Amino acid sequence: MTRTLISGGLVVTAADELHADVLIENGTVVALALPGRHHWTADRVFDASGKYVVPGGVDAHTHMELPFGGTFASDTFETGTRAAAWGGTTTIIDFAVQSKGASLRAGLDAWHAKADGRCAVDYGLHVIMSDVNESTLREMPGLIGEGVTSFKLFMAYPGVFYSDDGQILRAMQQAADTGGLVMMHAENGPAIDVLVEQALARGETDPRHHGEVRKALLEAEATHRAVQLARVAGAPLYVVHVSAREALAEIAAARDLGLPVFGETCPQYLFLSTDNLAEPDFEGAKYVCSTPLRPKDHQAALWRGLRTDDLQVVSTDHCPFCFKGQKELGRGDFSKIPNGLPGVENRMDLLHQAVVDGHLTRRRWIDIACAAPARMFGLYPRKGTLAPGADADVVIYDPHAPHTLSAATHHMNVDYSAYEGRTVTGRVETVLSRGEVVLDRGQYLGRPGHGAFLPRSTCQYL
Ligand SMILES: [Zn+2]
């Protein structure tokens, strides 16, 4: 048995802040105690004086190796989970993709094959349903039984991932009957496609037009429709990557009615804006993702939503494409720019910066980044908190260390940073995953294959 002691730090969870020593046996937190009031011995001691001791981050929305627009997201499960660990995230939930015409099972098997034996930290899987039909609907309960309890549908991307309202309703009904959670990409895809075609016909081909055609109102309209369909089906709803204040208002209105409607946003919507999409010389392509970045004045509403719990989770939607050779596919036609940003390594630091900036409390930082995603997707309290019985996924965080985000120093397999040159206050010092040291003072000690697949229970907010 290996005993590890983390002493002298400020333990921060979603519920508490307390000066406590943390005792770990093998891979599990076994006790917390007042410093100096116990006689614990350990094989390994970390002095966390002056530091925070927090649960490892849970990033519930990543796309390693996602096929998109004729190319693949540039992080593999190996490089992406290593980068996650560098950023203090010890659990990711990625998306297995059902190909049109194939089964959910085939998609899930393919993603298990990509991830198995390669991850540095633990991982779960959601399933993207590209094809809702009798046969795939019948597969849903079996997947839930295997711990794949959430299903992503798209109101965007006609011809690729898109489901029509009838398909969405049927999937929601099945989710309502079986305990599954529908995750929705809420944008009106058919309407957006018309605006894309019209913009290109007018010669508007630059990256900034990506943001202009994917209108906030079309995110809000789809969000409203998704909420009503979920009500009719009697199903819960989780709206991914909310970026528009008008869409957030739809979620807030639903929650005010007491409906089981949940919302996620991402750091890019909190820290970046259409100003970035408008950067000259095609640099704006680095910031092309969907839903798109919005004008800066949407950010205050998102921060407020996070404080008032109208938004519960901050995930990254990590889906990196290199500028050279990948984003460049859309030179002269913004609709051909692969959609997605890198971010899995930056989330914990950016959200800590939000604590420094006064947008969030420390406990709310841990709630939206660790505890709420763990609860939302059936991993709590094994993940997302520090308490006896929890997995020893622990981050020692130095809240005072300045840290400059840059492609020159990050560990994501992508040739640019969406936050290039931005200095934040706070940095990960040590990371444990199930008691094993993955990272310590700038030295990476993890290995592919340590990370294990996490079968999940159903949503714990219901
Ligand atoms: Zn996504």
Tab-separated table of C-alpha atoms and ligand atoms in Angstrom:
chain	number	residue	atom	x	y	z
A	1	MET	CA	0.000	0.000	0.000
A	2	THR	CA	1.192	3.508	-0.824
A	3	ARG	CA	0.275	6.310	1.546
A	4	THR	CA	0.491	9.888	0.355
A	5	LEU	CA	0.013	12.954	2.530
A	6	ILE	CA	-0.716	16.423	1.204
A	7	SER	CA	-0.132	18.763	4.085
A	8	GLY	CA	-0.731	22.384	4.939
A	9	GLY	CA	-2.839	23.481	1.967
A	10	LEU	CA	-6.204	25.172	1.718
A	11	VAL	CA	-8.601	22.472	0.545
A	12	VAL	CA	-11.193	24.013	-1.756
A	13	THR	CA	-14.241	22.070	-2.921
A	14	ALA	CA	-17.576	23.245	-4.289
A	15	ALA	CA	-18.916	23.113	-0.734
A	16	ASP	CA	-16.059	24.148	1.579
A	17	GLU	CA	-12.752	25.880	2.081
A	18	LEU	CA	-10.749	24.439	4.940
A	19	HIS	CA	-7.144	24.174	6.032
A	20	ALA	CA	-6.693	20.435	6.138
A	21	ASP	CA	-4.219	17.661	5.468
A	22	VAL	CA	-5.322	15.071	2.940
A	23	LEU	CA	-4.424	11.404	3.353
A	24	ILE	CA	-4.427	9.143	0.330
A	25	GLU	CA	-4.087	5.373	0.399
A	26	ASN	CA	-3.382	3.825	-2.965
A	27	GLY	CA	-5.754	5.595	-5.311
A	28	THR	CA	-8.314	6.885	-2.859
A	29	VAL	CA	-8.723	9.825	-0.494
A	30	VAL	CA	-9.224	8.216	2.907
A	31	ALA	CA	-9.269	11.143	5.334
A	32	LEU	CA	-8.978	14.879	5.882
A	33	ALA	CA	-7.787	16.223	9.227
A	34	LEU	CA	-6.735	19.424	10.936
A	35	PRO	CA	-3.025	20.035	10.380
A	36	GLY	CA	-1.006	19.122	13.466
A	37	ARG	CA	-3.888	17.163	14.988
A	38	HIS	CA	-3.051	13.748	13.621
A	39	HIS	CA	-0.131	11.326	13.614
A	40	TRP	CA	-0.307	10.176	10.031
A	41	THR	CA	2.791	8.783	8.428
A	42	ALA	CA	3.174	8.480	4.682
A	43	ASP	CA	5.572	7.183	2.051
A	44	ARG	CA	5.314	10.456	0.213
A	45	VAL	CA	4.528	13.922	1.536
A	46	PHE	CA	3.653	17.006	-0.484
A	47	ASP	CA	3.946	20.319	1.313
A	48	ALA	CA	1.054	22.437	0.049
A	49	SER	CA	1.583	25.396	2.386
A	50	GLY	CA	0.373	28.567	0.748
A	51	LYS	CA	-1.284	26.547	-2.027
A	52	TYR	CA	-4.772	25.340	-2.819
A	53	VAL	CA	-5.572	21.631	-2.782
A	54	VAL	CA	-8.435	21.069	-5.196
A	55	PRO	CA	-10.139	18.170	-6.967
A	56	GLY	CA	-8.808	17.408	-10.442
A	57	GLY	CA	-10.771	19.161	-13.150
A	58	VAL	CA	-13.570	17.398	-15.002
A	59	ASP	CA	-13.848	18.514	-18.621
A	60	ALA	CA	-17.137	17.098	-19.857
A	61	HIS	CA	-16.769	18.171	-23.478
A	62	THR	CA	-13.719	17.251	-25.565
A	63	HIS	CA	-13.231	16.014	-29.120
A	64	MET	CA	-9.937	14.153	-29.451
A	65	GLU	CA	-9.284	12.968	-33.032
A	66	LEU	CA	-12.715	14.169	-34.154
A	67	PRO	CA	-13.234	13.816	-37.916
A	68	PHE	CA	-14.557	17.167	-39.177
A	69	GLY	CA	-14.667	18.784	-42.608
A	70	GLY	CA	-12.271	16.302	-44.196
A	71	THR	CA	-9.652	16.463	-41.442
A	72	PHE	CA	-9.176	15.333	-37.823
A	73	ALA	CA	-8.840	17.247	-34.569
A	74	SER	CA	-5.092	17.357	-33.993
A	75	ASP	CA	-4.970	16.005	-30.425
A	76	THR	CA	-5.095	12.258	-29.975
A	77	PHE	CA	-6.307	10.741	-26.726
A	78	GLU	CA	-2.633	10.435	-25.785
A	79	THR	CA	-1.600	14.030	-26.454
A	80	GLY	CA	-4.933	15.511	-25.386
A	81	THR	CA	-5.118	13.801	-22.008
A	82	ARG	CA	-1.471	14.645	-21.321
A	83	ALA	CA	-2.253	18.306	-22.029
A	84	ALA	CA	-5.340	18.024	-19.824
A	85	ALA	CA	-3.141	16.812	-16.960
A	86	TRP	CA	-0.729	19.718	-17.456
A	87	GLY	CA	-3.714	21.992	-16.982
A	88	GLY	CA	-5.023	20.269	-13.864
A	89	THR	CA	-7.806	18.302	-15.531
A	90	THR	CA	-7.878	14.645	-14.522
A	91	THR	CA	-11.124	13.522	-16.164
A	92	ILE	CA	-12.358	14.147	-19.679
A	93	ILE	CA	-15.620	13.043	-21.233
A	94	ASP	CA	-15.204	12.742	-24.986
A	95	PHE	CA	-17.732	12.039	-27.739
A	96	ALA	CA	-17.926	8.791	-29.669
A	97	VAL	CA	-19.419	9.544	-33.064
A	98	GLN	CA	-22.040	7.408	-34.718
A	99	SER	CA	-21.476	7.510	-38.491
A	100	LYS	CA	-24.614	7.882	-40.559
A	101	GLY	CA	-25.990	4.466	-41.430
A	102	ALA	CA	-23.930	2.683	-38.777
A	103	SER	CA	-24.922	1.699	-35.236
A	104	LEU	CA	-24.228	3.598	-32.039
A	105	ARG	CA	-22.333	0.484	-30.968
A	106	ALA	CA	-19.945	0.739	-33.918
A	107	GLY	CA	-19.210	4.371	-33.055
A	108	LEU	CA	-18.671	3.565	-29.414
A	109	ASP	CA	-16.371	0.637	-30.239
A	110	ALA	CA	-14.338	2.854	-32.555
A	111	TRP	CA	-13.842	5.471	-29.825
A	112	HIS	CA	-12.972	2.841	-27.223
A	113	ALA	CA	-10.295	1.613	-29.642
A	114	LYS	CA	-8.884	5.137	-30.036
A	115	ALA	CA	-8.761	5.776	-26.276
A	116	ASP	CA	-7.964	2.392	-24.769
A	117	GLY	CA	-4.418	2.169	-23.434
A	118	ARG	CA	-3.520	5.707	-24.501
A	119	CYS	CA	-4.945	8.084	-21.912
A	120	ALA	CA	-2.911	9.754	-19.175
A	121	VAL	CA	-6.021	10.485	-17.092
A	122	ASP	CA	-9.448	8.888	-16.731
A	123	TYR	CA	-12.071	9.333	-19.397
A	124	GLY	CA	-15.740	8.747	-20.059
A	125	LEU	CA	-17.643	8.783	-23.325
A	126	HIS	CA	-20.855	10.365	-24.566
A	127	VAL	CA	-22.334	9.301	-27.904
A	128	ILE	CA	-23.126	11.638	-30.795
A	129	MET	CA	-26.264	10.388	-32.547
A	130	SER	CA	-26.002	11.332	-36.218
A	131	ASP	CA	-28.882	9.109	-37.205
A	132	VAL	CA	-31.914	8.814	-34.927
A	133	ASN	CA	-34.002	5.865	-36.113
A	134	GLU	CA	-35.810	2.821	-34.709
A	135	SER	CA	-32.646	0.837	-34.461
A	136	THR	CA	-30.442	3.472	-32.820
A	137	LEU	CA	-33.229	4.388	-30.390
A	138	ARG	CA	-33.322	0.741	-29.329
A	139	GLU	CA	-29.589	0.841	-28.628
A	140	MET	CA	-29.823	3.662	-26.083
A	141	PRO	CA	-30.801	1.613	-22.977
A	142	GLY	CA	-27.960	-0.857	-23.533
A	143	LEU	CA	-25.410	1.929	-23.737
A	144	ILE	CA	-26.780	3.509	-20.562
A	145	GLY	CA	-26.250	0.130	-18.894
A	146	GLU	CA	-22.595	0.266	-19.921
A	147	GLY	CA	-22.076	3.701	-18.407
A	148	VAL	CA	-22.519	5.775	-21.543
A	149	THR	CA	-25.479	7.746	-20.271
A	150	SER	CA	-25.552	10.922	-22.377
A	151	PHE	CA	-26.411	11.462	-26.031
A	152	LYS	CA	-25.551	14.502	-28.094
A	153	LEU	CA	-27.858	15.702	-30.829
A	154	PHE	CA	-27.342	18.524	-33.314
A	155	MET	CA	-29.857	21.068	-34.550
A	156	ALA	CA	-26.954	22.374	-36.688
A	157	TYR	CA	-24.857	20.850	-39.510
A	158	PRO	CA	-27.571	19.574	-41.931
A	159	GLY	CA	-26.342	16.536	-43.833
A	160	VAL	CA	-23.704	15.719	-41.206
A	161	PHE	CA	-24.810	15.477	-37.576
A	162	TYR	CA	-28.229	17.186	-37.935
A	163	SER	CA	-31.415	15.737	-36.471
A	164	ASP	CA	-34.821	17.164	-37.341
A	165	ASP	CA	-37.383	18.028	-34.659
A	166	GLY	CA	-39.160	14.684	-34.992
A	167	GLN	CA	-35.918	12.776	-34.486
A	168	ILE	CA	-35.018	14.982	-31.545
A	169	LEU	CA	-38.404	14.388	-29.932
A	170	ARG	CA	-38.064	10.638	-30.331
A	171	ALA	CA	-34.573	10.585	-28.817
A	172	MET	CA	-35.803	12.742	-25.932
A	173	GLN	CA	-38.720	10.393	-25.315
A	174	GLN	CA	-36.324	7.469	-25.192
A	175	ALA	CA	-34.037	9.411	-22.834
A	176	ALA	CA	-37.011	10.208	-20.597
A	177	ASP	CA	-37.926	6.512	-20.424
A	178	THR	CA	-34.408	5.232	-19.776
A	179	GLY	CA	-32.657	7.874	-17.672
A	180	GLY	CA	-30.423	9.197	-20.447
A	181	LEU	CA	-29.445	12.841	-20.782
A	182	VAL	CA	-29.777	14.584	-24.143
A	183	MET	CA	-27.037	17.123	-24.841
A	184	MET	CA	-28.006	19.623	-27.500
A	185	HIS	CA	-26.002	21.670	-29.965
A	186	ALA	CA	-28.656	24.363	-30.296
A	187	GLU	CA	-28.336	26.403	-33.478
A	188	ASN	CA	-30.825	26.520	-36.350
A	189	GLY	CA	-28.653	24.779	-38.956
A	190	PRO	CA	-30.942	24.995	-42.003
A	191	ALA	CA	-31.394	28.764	-41.525
A	192	ILE	CA	-27.657	29.249	-40.969
A	193	ASP	CA	-26.895	27.349	-44.176
A	194	VAL	CA	-29.029	29.829	-46.141
A	195	LEU	CA	-27.164	32.763	-44.608
A	196	VAL	CA	-23.797	31.108	-45.339
A	197	GLU	CA	-24.710	30.667	-48.990
A	198	GLN	CA	-25.897	34.275	-49.273
A	199	ALA	CA	-22.786	35.648	-47.559
A	200	LEU	CA	-20.447	33.689	-49.827
A	201	ALA	CA	-22.428	34.873	-52.890
A	202	ARG	CA	-21.811	38.448	-51.761
A	203	GLY	CA	-18.085	37.726	-51.553
A	204	GLU	CA	-18.023	37.731	-47.756
A	205	THR	CA	-15.486	34.963	-47.273
A	206	ASP	CA	-13.383	36.058	-44.260
A	207	PRO	CA	-13.468	34.260	-40.895
A	208	ARG	CA	-15.430	37.078	-39.260
A	209	HIS	CA	-18.450	36.228	-41.425
A	210	HIS	CA	-18.624	32.871	-39.649
A	211	GLY	CA	-19.693	34.825	-36.588
A	212	GLU	CA	-22.090	37.031	-38.518
A	213	VAL	CA	-24.117	34.280	-40.206
A	214	ARG	CA	-24.409	32.124	-37.074
A	215	LYS	CA	-26.698	34.636	-35.453
A	216	ALA	CA	-27.380	34.837	-31.738
A	217	LEU	CA	-31.109	34.765	-32.524
A	218	LEU	CA	-30.691	31.430	-34.291
A	219	GLU	CA	-28.957	30.027	-31.213
A	220	ALA	CA	-31.758	31.405	-29.029
A	221	GLU	CA	-34.481	30.064	-31.355
A	222	ALA	CA	-32.985	26.581	-31.346
A	223	THR	CA	-32.497	26.679	-27.577
A	224	HIS	CA	-36.151	27.658	-27.123
A	225	ARG	CA	-37.272	24.854	-29.451
A	226	ALA	CA	-35.071	22.298	-27.687
A	227	VAL	CA	-36.544	23.288	-24.325
A	228	GLN	CA	-40.120	22.914	-25.602
A	229	LEU	CA	-39.370	19.545	-27.207
A	230	ALA	CA	-37.814	18.354	-23.944
A	231	ARG	CA	-40.928	19.514	-22.054
A	232	VAL	CA	-43.188	17.613	-24.418
A	233	ALA	CA	-41.027	14.505	-24.027
A	234	GLY	CA	-40.725	14.923	-20.261
A	235	ALA	CA	-36.946	14.730	-20.613
A	236	PRO	CA	-34.073	16.653	-19.072
A	237	LEU	CA	-31.962	18.777	-21.394
A	238	TYR	CA	-28.312	19.871	-21.294
A	239	VAL	CA	-27.462	22.651	-23.747
A	240	VAL	CA	-23.797	22.588	-24.766
A	241	HIS	CA	-21.568	25.599	-25.416
A	242	VAL	CA	-24.060	28.403	-24.765
A	243	SER	CA	-22.551	31.590	-26.182
A	244	ALA	CA	-25.390	34.078	-26.785
A	245	ARG	CA	-27.096	36.021	-24.029
A	246	GLU	CA	-30.430	35.457	-25.813
A	247	ALA	CA	-29.916	31.670	-25.610
A	248	LEU	CA	-28.973	31.904	-21.949
A	249	ALA	CA	-32.234	33.823	-21.363
A	250	GLU	CA	-34.161	30.833	-22.764
A	251	ILE	CA	-32.377	28.497	-20.344
A	252	ALA	CA	-32.958	30.844	-17.421
A	253	ALA	CA	-36.664	31.091	-18.286
A	254	ALA	CA	-36.954	27.301	-18.418
A	255	ARG	CA	-35.193	26.940	-15.078
A	256	ASP	CA	-37.472	29.566	-13.560
A	257	LEU	CA	-40.336	27.233	-14.492
A	258	GLY	CA	-38.576	24.475	-12.556
A	259	LEU	CA	-37.696	22.460	-15.644
A	260	PRO	CA	-34.663	20.123	-15.636
A	261	VAL	CA	-32.783	22.263	-18.177
A	262	PHE	CA	-29.037	22.746	-17.779
A	263	GLY	CA	-26.467	24.893	-19.538
A	264	GLU	CA	-22.766	24.745	-20.305
A	265	THR	CA	-20.499	27.480	-21.535
A	266	CYS	CA	-16.797	27.447	-22.432
A	267	PRO	CA	-13.796	29.658	-21.662
A	268	GLN	CA	-13.648	30.956	-25.243
A	269	TYR	CA	-17.060	32.613	-24.819
A	270	LEU	CA	-15.984	34.155	-21.524
A	271	PHE	CA	-12.550	35.414	-22.588
A	272	LEU	CA	-12.669	35.864	-26.394
A	273	SER	CA	-15.037	37.684	-28.743
A	274	THR	CA	-15.860	38.617	-32.341
A	275	ASP	CA	-12.875	40.979	-32.105
A	276	ASN	CA	-10.698	37.867	-32.338
A	277	LEU	CA	-12.678	36.493	-35.298
A	278	ALA	CA	-12.027	39.797	-37.068
A	279	GLU	CA	-8.225	39.581	-36.714
A	280	PRO	CA	-6.609	40.319	-40.110
A	281	ASP	CA	-4.636	38.027	-42.440
A	282	PHE	CA	-6.925	35.057	-41.838
A	283	GLU	CA	-5.786	34.946	-38.175
A	284	GLY	CA	-9.489	35.044	-37.279
A	285	ALA	CA	-9.711	31.406	-38.439
A	286	LYS	CA	-7.997	30.404	-35.194
A	287	TYR	CA	-11.184	31.406	-33.387
A	288	VAL	CA	-13.740	29.717	-35.643
A	289	CYS	CA	-15.933	27.411	-33.605
A	290	SER	CA	-19.681	26.775	-33.330
A	291	THR	CA	-21.561	28.203	-31.588
A	292	PRO	CA	-19.409	31.195	-32.594
A	293	LEU	CA	-17.689	33.770	-30.442
A	294	ARG	CA	-20.032	36.674	-29.736
A	295	PRO	CA	-19.525	40.430	-29.305
A	296	LYS	CA	-17.867	41.245	-25.969
A	297	ASP	CA	-21.069	42.515	-24.415
A	298	HIS	CA	-22.421	38.955	-24.169
A	299	GLN	CA	-19.730	38.036	-21.641
A	300	ALA	CA	-21.298	39.821	-18.671
A	301	ALA	CA	-24.488	37.772	-19.112
A	302	LEU	CA	-22.509	34.513	-19.185
A	303	TRP	CA	-20.588	35.399	-16.005
A	304	ARG	CA	-23.857	36.296	-14.347
A	305	GLY	CA	-25.386	33.000	-15.477
A	306	LEU	CA	-22.490	31.136	-13.913
A	307	ARG	CA	-22.937	32.993	-10.629
A	308	THR	CA	-26.715	32.506	-10.498
A	309	ASP	CA	-26.544	28.821	-11.559
A	310	ASP	CA	-28.466	29.366	-14.789
A	311	LEU	CA	-25.269	27.877	-16.246
A	312	GLN	CA	-23.857	24.964	-14.248
A	313	VAL	CA	-20.801	23.761	-16.147
A	314	VAL	CA	-17.771	25.163	-17.945
A	315	SER	CA	-16.269	22.675	-20.394
A	316	THR	CA	-13.834	23.390	-23.206
A	317	ASP	CA	-15.333	21.816	-26.344
A	318	HIS	CA	-11.623	21.184	-26.959
A	319	CYS	CA	-11.395	20.466	-30.690
A	320	PRO	CA	-8.030	21.701	-31.968
A	321	PHE	CA	-7.065	22.177	-35.597
A	322	CYS	CA	-3.644	23.502	-36.571
A	323	PHE	CA	-3.573	26.879	-38.265
A	324	LYS	CA	-1.172	25.545	-40.896
A	325	GLY	CA	-2.793	22.992	-43.156
A	326	GLN	CA	-6.076	22.654	-41.239
A	327	LYS	CA	-7.630	26.050	-40.486
A	328	GLU	CA	-6.121	27.094	-43.834
A	329	LEU	CA	-8.565	24.797	-45.627
A	330	GLY	CA	-10.999	27.689	-45.309
A	331	ARG	CA	-8.936	30.438	-46.939
A	332	GLY	CA	-11.326	32.173	-49.326
A	333	ASP	CA	-14.377	30.389	-47.840
A	334	PHE	CA	-15.035	30.677	-44.112
A	335	SER	CA	-17.508	27.783	-44.274
A	336	LYS	CA	-14.593	25.416	-44.979
A	337	ILE	CA	-12.645	26.366	-41.838
A	338	PRO	CA	-12.727	23.367	-39.459
A	339	ASN	CA	-14.792	24.371	-36.409
A	340	GLY	CA	-13.062	24.169	-33.069
A	341	LEU	CA	-10.549	25.627	-30.638
A	342	PRO	CA	-7.861	24.144	-28.391
A	343	GLY	CA	-8.447	24.654	-24.680
A	344	VAL	CA	-8.317	21.516	-22.537
A	345	GLU	CA	-5.049	22.670	-20.935
A	346	ASN	CA	-6.218	26.232	-20.220
A	347	ARG	CA	-9.625	25.843	-18.559
A	348	MET	CA	-8.651	25.545	-14.886
A	349	ASP	CA	-6.225	28.476	-15.141
A	350	LEU	CA	-8.635	30.751	-17.001
A	351	LEU	CA	-11.410	30.037	-14.516
A	352	HIS	CA	-9.026	30.679	-11.651
A	353	GLN	CA	-8.235	34.000	-13.322
A	354	ALA	CA	-11.980	34.668	-13.131
A	355	VAL	CA	-11.664	34.227	-9.360
A	356	VAL	CA	-8.788	36.716	-9.332
A	357	ASP	CA	-10.861	39.102	-11.467
A	358	GLY	CA	-13.841	38.846	-9.126
A	359	HIS	CA	-16.266	37.059	-11.464
A	360	LEU	CA	-16.439	33.895	-9.347
A	361	THR	CA	-15.733	32.737	-5.834
A	362	ARG	CA	-13.135	30.015	-5.277
A	363	ARG	CA	-15.838	27.493	-4.439
A	364	ARG	CA	-17.813	28.381	-7.545
A	365	TRP	CA	-14.609	27.865	-9.590
A	366	ILE	CA	-14.403	24.304	-8.308
A	367	ASP	CA	-18.135	23.791	-8.692
A	368	ILE	CA	-18.372	24.696	-12.391
A	369	ALA	CA	-15.045	23.052	-13.305
A	370	CYS	CA	-15.137	19.878	-11.174
A	371	ALA	CA	-18.188	19.094	-9.042
A	372	ALA	CA	-21.073	20.113	-11.312
A	373	PRO	CA	-19.769	18.300	-14.406
A	374	ALA	CA	-19.124	15.208	-12.258
A	375	ARG	CA	-22.701	15.330	-10.938
A	376	MET	CA	-24.210	16.162	-14.310
A	377	PHE	CA	-22.657	13.115	-15.918
A	378	GLY	CA	-22.850	10.584	-13.109
A	379	LEU	CA	-19.315	10.589	-11.711
A	380	TYR	CA	-19.842	12.205	-8.296
A	381	PRO	CA	-18.414	11.835	-5.638
A	382	ARG	CA	-15.788	9.572	-7.162
A	383	LYS	CA	-14.736	12.608	-9.238
A	384	GLY	CA	-15.237	16.316	-8.647
A	385	THR	CA	-14.590	16.560	-4.906
A	386	LEU	CA	-12.083	15.736	-2.172
A	387	ALA	CA	-13.727	13.599	0.472
A	388	PRO	CA	-13.123	10.191	2.012
A	389	GLY	CA	-13.865	7.619	-0.674
A	390	ALA	CA	-13.232	9.901	-3.642
A	391	ASP	CA	-10.622	8.996	-6.220
A	392	ALA	CA	-7.355	10.702	-5.327
A	393	ASP	CA	-7.481	13.006	-8.352
A	394	VAL	CA	-5.882	15.975	-6.667
A	395	VAL	CA	-4.325	19.212	-7.871
A	396	ILE	CA	-1.979	21.326	-5.785
A	397	TYR	CA	-2.529	24.785	-7.221
A	398	ASP	CA	-0.288	27.801	-6.688
A	399	PRO	CA	-2.717	30.742	-6.732
A	400	HIS	CA	0.028	33.362	-6.901
A	401	ALA	CA	2.302	32.095	-9.688
A	402	PRO	CA	2.080	34.136	-12.880
A	403	HIS	CA	1.712	32.024	-15.966
A	404	THR	CA	1.766	33.092	-19.622
A	405	LEU	CA	-0.317	31.036	-22.030
A	406	SER	CA	1.457	30.353	-25.311
A	407	ALA	CA	1.786	27.782	-28.083
A	408	ALA	CA	5.537	27.842	-27.353
A	409	THR	CA	4.979	26.309	-23.925
A	410	HIS	CA	1.640	24.506	-24.027
A	411	HIS	CA	1.322	20.737	-24.424
A	412	MET	CA	-1.669	20.509	-26.739
A	413	ASN	CA	-0.769	19.184	-30.191
A	414	VAL	CA	-1.674	22.346	-32.042
A	415	ASP	CA	0.433	25.133	-33.525
A	416	TYR	CA	-1.290	28.109	-31.912
A	417	SER	CA	-2.864	29.199	-28.655
A	418	ALA	CA	-6.231	30.937	-28.617
A	419	TYR	CA	-4.853	32.879	-25.617
A	420	GLU	CA	-1.353	33.614	-26.974
A	421	GLY	CA	0.587	35.912	-24.653
A	422	ARG	CA	-2.149	36.213	-22.031
A	423	THR	CA	-0.739	36.173	-18.505
A	424	VAL	CA	-2.899	34.639	-15.809
A	425	THR	CA	-2.301	34.412	-12.084
A	426	GLY	CA	-2.192	30.850	-10.849
A	427	ARG	CA	-0.663	27.634	-12.041
A	428	VAL	CA	-0.883	23.915	-11.492
A	429	GLU	CA	1.995	22.633	-9.374
A	430	THR	CA	1.258	18.959	-8.771
A	431	VAL	CA	-1.344	16.601	-10.227
A	432	LEU	CA	-2.345	13.193	-8.906
A	433	SER	CA	-4.602	10.812	-10.787
A	434	ARG	CA	-5.951	8.020	-8.569
A	435	GLY	CA	-2.999	8.623	-6.275
A	436	GLU	CA	-0.328	8.416	-8.989
A	437	VAL	CA	1.763	11.516	-9.557
A	438	VAL	CA	1.193	12.681	-13.123
A	439	LEU	CA	2.865	16.054	-12.845
A	440	ASP	CA	5.100	17.671	-10.252
A	441	ARG	CA	6.726	21.099	-10.434
A	442	GLY	CA	7.039	21.209	-14.190
A	443	GLN	CA	8.007	17.580	-14.579
A	444	TYR	CA	5.633	15.262	-16.388
A	445	LEU	CA	5.528	11.805	-14.783
A	446	GLY	CA	2.380	10.374	-16.356
A	447	ARG	CA	2.060	7.615	-18.882
A	448	PRO	CA	-0.349	6.563	-21.592
A	449	GLY	CA	-2.592	3.795	-20.346
A	450	HIS	CA	-2.819	4.973	-16.741
A	451	GLY	CA	-6.155	6.609	-17.578
A	452	ALA	CA	-9.093	4.233	-17.371
A	453	PHE	CA	-12.540	4.255	-18.939
A	454	LEU	CA	-15.175	5.494	-16.487
A	455	PRO	CA	-18.610	3.900	-16.707
A	456	ARG	CA	-21.000	6.612	-15.521
A	457	SER	CA	-24.293	6.579	-13.681
A	458	THR	CA	-27.160	8.736	-14.899
A	459	CYS	CA	-27.391	12.488	-14.280
A	460	GLN	CA	-27.296	13.200	-10.541
A	461	TYR	CA	-29.233	16.475	-10.726
A	462	LEU	CA	-32.485	14.616	-11.393
B	1	ZN	ZN	-18.740	19.585	-29.158
